[in-house]
Amino acid sequence: MTDQVSQLKTSIDAHFSGTIGDLTLNADLAIPEAGITALFGPSGSGKTTLLRCLAGLTKISNGAIKIDGNIWQSDRVFRPPHQRALGYVFQEPSLFDHLTVKENLNFGHKRSRRAAQDVSFEETVALMGLTKLMGRSPEKLSGGEKQRVAIARALLTSPRLLLMDEPLSALDQTAKEEIIPYLEKLRRSLSVPIIFVSHDMREIERLADHMILINQGAVTASGPLIELLSDPSLPLAHMDQTAAILTGEVIRFRPDDQLTEIKAGGQLFLIPGEIAAAGEKRRLRIAASDVSLSAKRPSETTILNILPANITAVTPLDDSRVTLFLQIGHEKHHMLIARISSLSMRKFDFKPGQSVYAQIKGVSMMERAQS
């Protein structure tokens, strides 16, 4: 199992093993002390069950949780949910319809489990963009607004851990695009670790710092998101919509060309439009289907981003397609993924260790600034 998270400073260590209904759980978790950790796996793999075990909503025969040195569960200890400093955001907001937004938030604020709060009521309201909604009832809110209230209410309990169980799954695409920037801001502004369950890889690519893969109740891999996405041994790199993620720094905007220069992985990328101020960091998503390869540097092409790369692995995807893994720069986690036809593979006979040029037809800008 890939386990790079264990090499990072963690604030949460947990182990659960036993049988719950039809699911046999055998999972070790090491959650970093800050950032968003995505929990990803197929339906029925145990994602929600794991969250419920962490929250104390489900008690398993063999479980242990230690957070910042405090034991929530062991052979001798089992703290019920109300004694665990955590917030839980469900798929549905579950607001009190007879209360206003402000009254719903006060309900969470009065139940703060810690005397010293990480963020004030006013700061939380501003963070989640709720200032103008305080007097409204939940029935007058959109789906995205309701979920923002639910997140704020969970934050106002001053959690040491925030659990989010597919919080965007009940929203349409417009509402998702509305709420994601608030989640990005939340991640940047607070140090509380967040465990985020989602079945949507685009959400995870945009929001997560780390990832835990689970299948049939067992953790199969864990580590930094960027590294797991481009690991040839994991299924993530072999999905139809697979992509590589790079973190880049804005160098400058070229007004004559209307292009922004971003340095990522030791390489310079040109992105259409004015993205952000120099020095700001942004996340780049490069789909495998948008990367083509050339054995020699192309001399006449309209493609802006052509990078030298080294092939590190080649794996067949199916009878008609092959996936190639490419290192750019000197760091092993600065990776691209290319998906080409088997015909092209036979024609060029690409091999691991070979130097090539990656032609990138499209780069999607993930709006989240990195801290």
mmCIF file of C-alpha atoms in Angstrom, residues 209-363:
data_model
loop_
_atom_site.group_PDB
_atom_site.id
_atom_site.type_symbol
_atom_site.label_atom_id
_atom_site.label_comp_id
_atom_site.label_asym_id
_atom_site.label_seq_id
_atom_site.Cartn_x
_atom_site.Cartn_y
_atom_site.Cartn_z
ATOM 1 C CA ASP A 209 -4.612 18.001 -0.488
ATOM 2 C CA HIS A 210 -4.443 14.322 0.433
ATOM 3 C CA MET A 211 -6.367 11.222 -0.494
ATOM 4 C CA ILE A 212 -7.300 7.897 1.050
ATOM 5 C CA LEU A 213 -8.498 5.157 -1.284
ATOM 6 C CA ILE A 214 -10.824 2.554 0.154
ATOM 7 C CA ASN A 215 -12.202 -0.613 -1.373
ATOM 8 C CA GLN A 216 -14.296 -3.313 0.305
ATOM 9 C CA GLY A 217 -13.660 -1.850 3.730
ATOM 10 C CA ALA A 218 -9.857 -1.693 3.415
ATOM 11 C CA VAL A 219 -7.562 1.273 2.815
ATOM 12 C CA THR A 220 -5.662 0.459 -0.378
ATOM 13 C CA ALA A 221 -3.563 3.630 -0.667
ATOM 14 C CA SER A 222 -3.058 6.979 1.023
ATOM 15 C CA GLY A 223 -0.870 9.961 0.346
ATOM 16 C CA PRO A 224 -0.672 13.414 -1.245
ATOM 17 C CA LEU A 225 -3.350 13.816 -3.918
ATOM 18 C CA ILE A 226 -0.919 14.906 -6.633
ATOM 19 C CA GLU A 227 1.208 11.787 -6.173
ATOM 20 C CA LEU A 228 -1.654 9.283 -6.019
ATOM 21 C CA LEU A 229 -3.282 10.618 -9.191
ATOM 22 C CA SER A 230 -0.174 9.802 -11.246
ATOM 23 C CA ASP A 231 0.770 6.501 -9.591
ATOM 24 C CA PRO A 232 0.741 3.779 -12.303
ATOM 25 C CA SER A 233 -0.033 1.097 -9.722
ATOM 26 C CA LEU A 234 -3.336 2.697 -8.695
ATOM 27 C CA PRO A 235 -6.676 2.670 -10.544
ATOM 28 C CA LEU A 236 -6.957 6.485 -10.488
ATOM 29 C CA ALA A 237 -4.509 6.842 -13.376
ATOM 30 C CA HIS A 238 -6.487 4.403 -15.512
ATOM 31 C CA MET A 239 -9.913 6.018 -15.353
ATOM 32 C CA ASP A 240 -11.404 7.450 -18.541
ATOM 33 C CA GLN A 241 -11.205 11.039 -17.266
ATOM 34 C CA THR A 242 -7.826 10.735 -15.560
ATOM 35 C CA ALA A 243 -5.688 13.852 -15.205
ATOM 36 C CA ALA A 244 -2.491 15.074 -13.595
ATOM 37 C CA ILE A 245 -2.455 17.961 -11.134
ATOM 38 C CA LEU A 246 0.412 20.432 -10.775
ATOM 39 C CA THR A 247 0.801 23.353 -8.389
ATOM 40 C CA GLY A 248 2.155 26.433 -10.130
ATOM 41 C CA GLU A 249 3.170 29.988 -9.305
ATOM 42 C CA VAL A 250 2.054 32.918 -11.430
ATOM 43 C CA ILE A 251 5.106 34.625 -12.959
ATOM 44 C CA ARG A 252 3.541 37.438 -14.954
ATOM 45 C CA PHE A 253 0.746 38.450 -17.282
ATOM 46 C CA ARG A 254 1.639 39.289 -20.881
ATOM 47 C CA PRO A 255 -0.952 41.903 -21.927
ATOM 48 C CA ASP A 256 0.074 41.946 -25.598
ATOM 49 C CA ASP A 257 -0.573 38.206 -25.901
ATOM 50 C CA GLN A 258 -3.275 38.023 -23.219
ATOM 51 C CA LEU A 259 -1.428 35.089 -21.675
ATOM 52 C CA THR A 260 -0.400 34.314 -18.104
ATOM 53 C CA GLU A 261 2.934 32.632 -17.419
ATOM 54 C CA ILE A 262 2.781 30.023 -14.664
ATOM 55 C CA LYS A 263 5.760 27.999 -13.484
ATOM 56 C CA ALA A 264 4.931 24.466 -12.398
ATOM 57 C CA GLY A 265 7.097 21.399 -12.126
ATOM 58 C CA GLY A 266 10.115 23.465 -13.148
ATOM 59 C CA GLN A 267 8.427 24.268 -16.487
ATOM 60 C CA LEU A 268 6.743 27.379 -17.843
ATOM 61 C CA PHE A 269 3.102 27.127 -18.870
ATOM 62 C CA LEU A 270 1.186 29.688 -20.914
ATOM 63 C CA ILE A 271 -2.465 30.022 -19.920
ATOM 64 C CA PRO A 272 -4.982 32.198 -21.832
ATOM 65 C CA GLY A 273 -6.280 35.228 -19.941
ATOM 66 C CA GLU A 274 -5.192 37.093 -16.844
ATOM 67 C CA ILE A 275 -5.307 34.473 -14.093
ATOM 68 C CA ALA A 276 -3.944 36.089 -10.950
ATOM 69 C CA ALA A 277 -1.275 38.423 -9.618
ATOM 70 C CA ALA A 278 2.399 37.497 -9.810
ATOM 71 C CA GLY A 279 3.462 35.314 -6.911
ATOM 72 C CA GLU A 280 0.047 33.733 -6.368
ATOM 73 C CA LYS A 281 -0.244 29.979 -6.631
ATOM 74 C CA ARG A 282 -2.768 28.040 -8.643
ATOM 75 C CA ARG A 283 -3.529 24.411 -9.338
ATOM 76 C CA LEU A 284 -3.333 23.171 -12.928
ATOM 77 C CA ARG A 285 -5.328 20.206 -14.211
ATOM 78 C CA ILE A 286 -3.972 18.511 -17.320
ATOM 79 C CA ALA A 287 -6.165 15.757 -18.725
ATOM 80 C CA ALA A 288 -4.399 12.689 -20.089
ATOM 81 C CA SER A 289 -6.479 12.964 -23.250
ATOM 82 C CA ASP A 290 -5.013 16.449 -23.861
ATOM 83 C CA VAL A 291 -1.396 15.290 -23.896
ATOM 84 C CA SER A 292 0.216 14.013 -27.083
ATOM 85 C CA LEU A 293 3.840 12.956 -27.548
ATOM 86 C CA SER A 294 6.594 13.557 -30.050
ATOM 87 C CA ALA A 295 10.029 11.962 -30.195
ATOM 88 C CA LYS A 296 11.434 15.273 -31.496
ATOM 89 C CA ARG A 297 10.515 18.831 -30.600
ATOM 90 C CA PRO A 298 7.787 20.001 -32.999
ATOM 91 C CA SER A 299 8.914 23.035 -35.014
ATOM 92 C CA GLU A 300 5.609 24.187 -36.495
ATOM 93 C CA THR A 301 2.552 23.881 -34.294
ATOM 94 C CA THR A 302 -0.169 26.065 -32.767
ATOM 95 C CA ILE A 303 0.166 24.326 -29.396
ATOM 96 C CA LEU A 304 1.593 26.720 -26.808
ATOM 97 C CA ASN A 305 2.768 24.305 -24.160
ATOM 98 C CA ILE A 306 5.437 21.862 -25.341
ATOM 99 C CA LEU A 307 7.555 20.410 -22.550
ATOM 100 C CA PRO A 308 10.537 18.053 -22.425
ATOM 101 C CA ALA A 309 9.649 14.942 -20.445
ATOM 102 C CA ASN A 310 10.916 11.506 -19.570
ATOM 103 C CA ILE A 311 8.739 8.387 -19.823
ATOM 104 C CA THR A 312 8.692 6.579 -16.479
ATOM 105 C CA ALA A 313 6.073 3.892 -17.164
ATOM 106 C CA VAL A 314 3.877 2.519 -19.940
ATOM 107 C CA THR A 315 0.697 0.573 -19.216
ATOM 108 C CA PRO A 316 -1.997 -0.707 -21.613
ATOM 109 C CA LEU A 317 -5.476 0.615 -20.859
ATOM 110 C CA ASP A 318 -7.472 -1.563 -23.244
ATOM 111 C CA ASP A 319 -7.124 -2.974 -26.760
ATOM 112 C CA SER A 320 -7.085 0.473 -28.353
ATOM 113 C CA ARG A 321 -5.354 2.764 -25.818
ATOM 114 C CA VAL A 322 -2.140 3.013 -23.831
ATOM 115 C CA THR A 323 -1.325 5.197 -20.812
ATOM 116 C CA LEU A 324 2.123 6.726 -20.450
ATOM 117 C CA PHE A 325 3.512 8.397 -17.331
ATOM 118 C CA LEU A 326 5.875 11.311 -17.837
ATOM 119 C CA GLN A 327 8.169 13.098 -15.430
ATOM 120 C CA ILE A 328 8.817 16.780 -15.996
ATOM 121 C CA GLY A 329 11.436 18.669 -14.021
ATOM 122 C CA HIS A 330 13.554 17.023 -11.357
ATOM 123 C CA GLU A 331 10.962 16.147 -8.720
ATOM 124 C CA LYS A 332 9.418 12.693 -9.035
ATOM 125 C CA HIS A 333 5.920 13.988 -8.237
ATOM 126 C CA HIS A 334 5.989 16.481 -11.136
ATOM 127 C CA MET A 335 4.149 14.177 -13.475
ATOM 128 C CA LEU A 336 1.988 14.253 -16.579
ATOM 129 C CA ILE A 337 -0.147 11.449 -17.944
ATOM 130 C CA ALA A 338 -0.632 10.867 -21.673
ATOM 131 C CA ARG A 339 -3.209 8.618 -23.267
ATOM 132 C CA ILE A 340 -2.494 7.591 -26.837
ATOM 133 C CA SER A 341 -3.812 5.005 -29.245
ATOM 134 C CA SER A 342 -2.287 1.553 -29.481
ATOM 135 C CA LEU A 343 -1.642 2.357 -33.156
ATOM 136 C CA SER A 344 0.516 5.343 -32.188
ATOM 137 C CA MET A 345 2.269 3.237 -29.594
ATOM 138 C CA ARG A 346 3.204 0.640 -32.192
ATOM 139 C CA LYS A 347 4.321 3.360 -34.610
ATOM 140 C CA PHE A 348 6.640 5.177 -32.189
ATOM 141 C CA ASP A 349 7.505 2.283 -29.825
ATOM 142 C CA PHE A 350 7.786 4.525 -26.762
ATOM 143 C CA LYS A 351 9.658 2.961 -23.832
ATOM 144 C CA PRO A 352 10.337 3.824 -20.162
ATOM 145 C CA GLY A 353 13.436 5.962 -19.849
ATOM 146 C CA GLN A 354 12.928 7.591 -23.247
ATOM 147 C CA SER A 355 13.077 11.386 -23.567
ATOM 148 C CA VAL A 356 10.122 12.886 -25.433
ATOM 149 C CA TYR A 357 8.221 16.127 -25.859
ATOM 150 C CA ALA A 358 4.747 16.441 -24.344
ATOM 151 C CA GLN A 359 2.351 18.621 -26.316
ATOM 152 C CA ILE A 360 -0.425 19.874 -24.067
ATOM 153 C CA LYS A 361 -3.561 20.835 -25.941
ATOM 154 C CA GLY A 362 -5.445 22.159 -22.931
ATOM 155 C CA VAL A 363 -4.746 23.212 -19.342
#
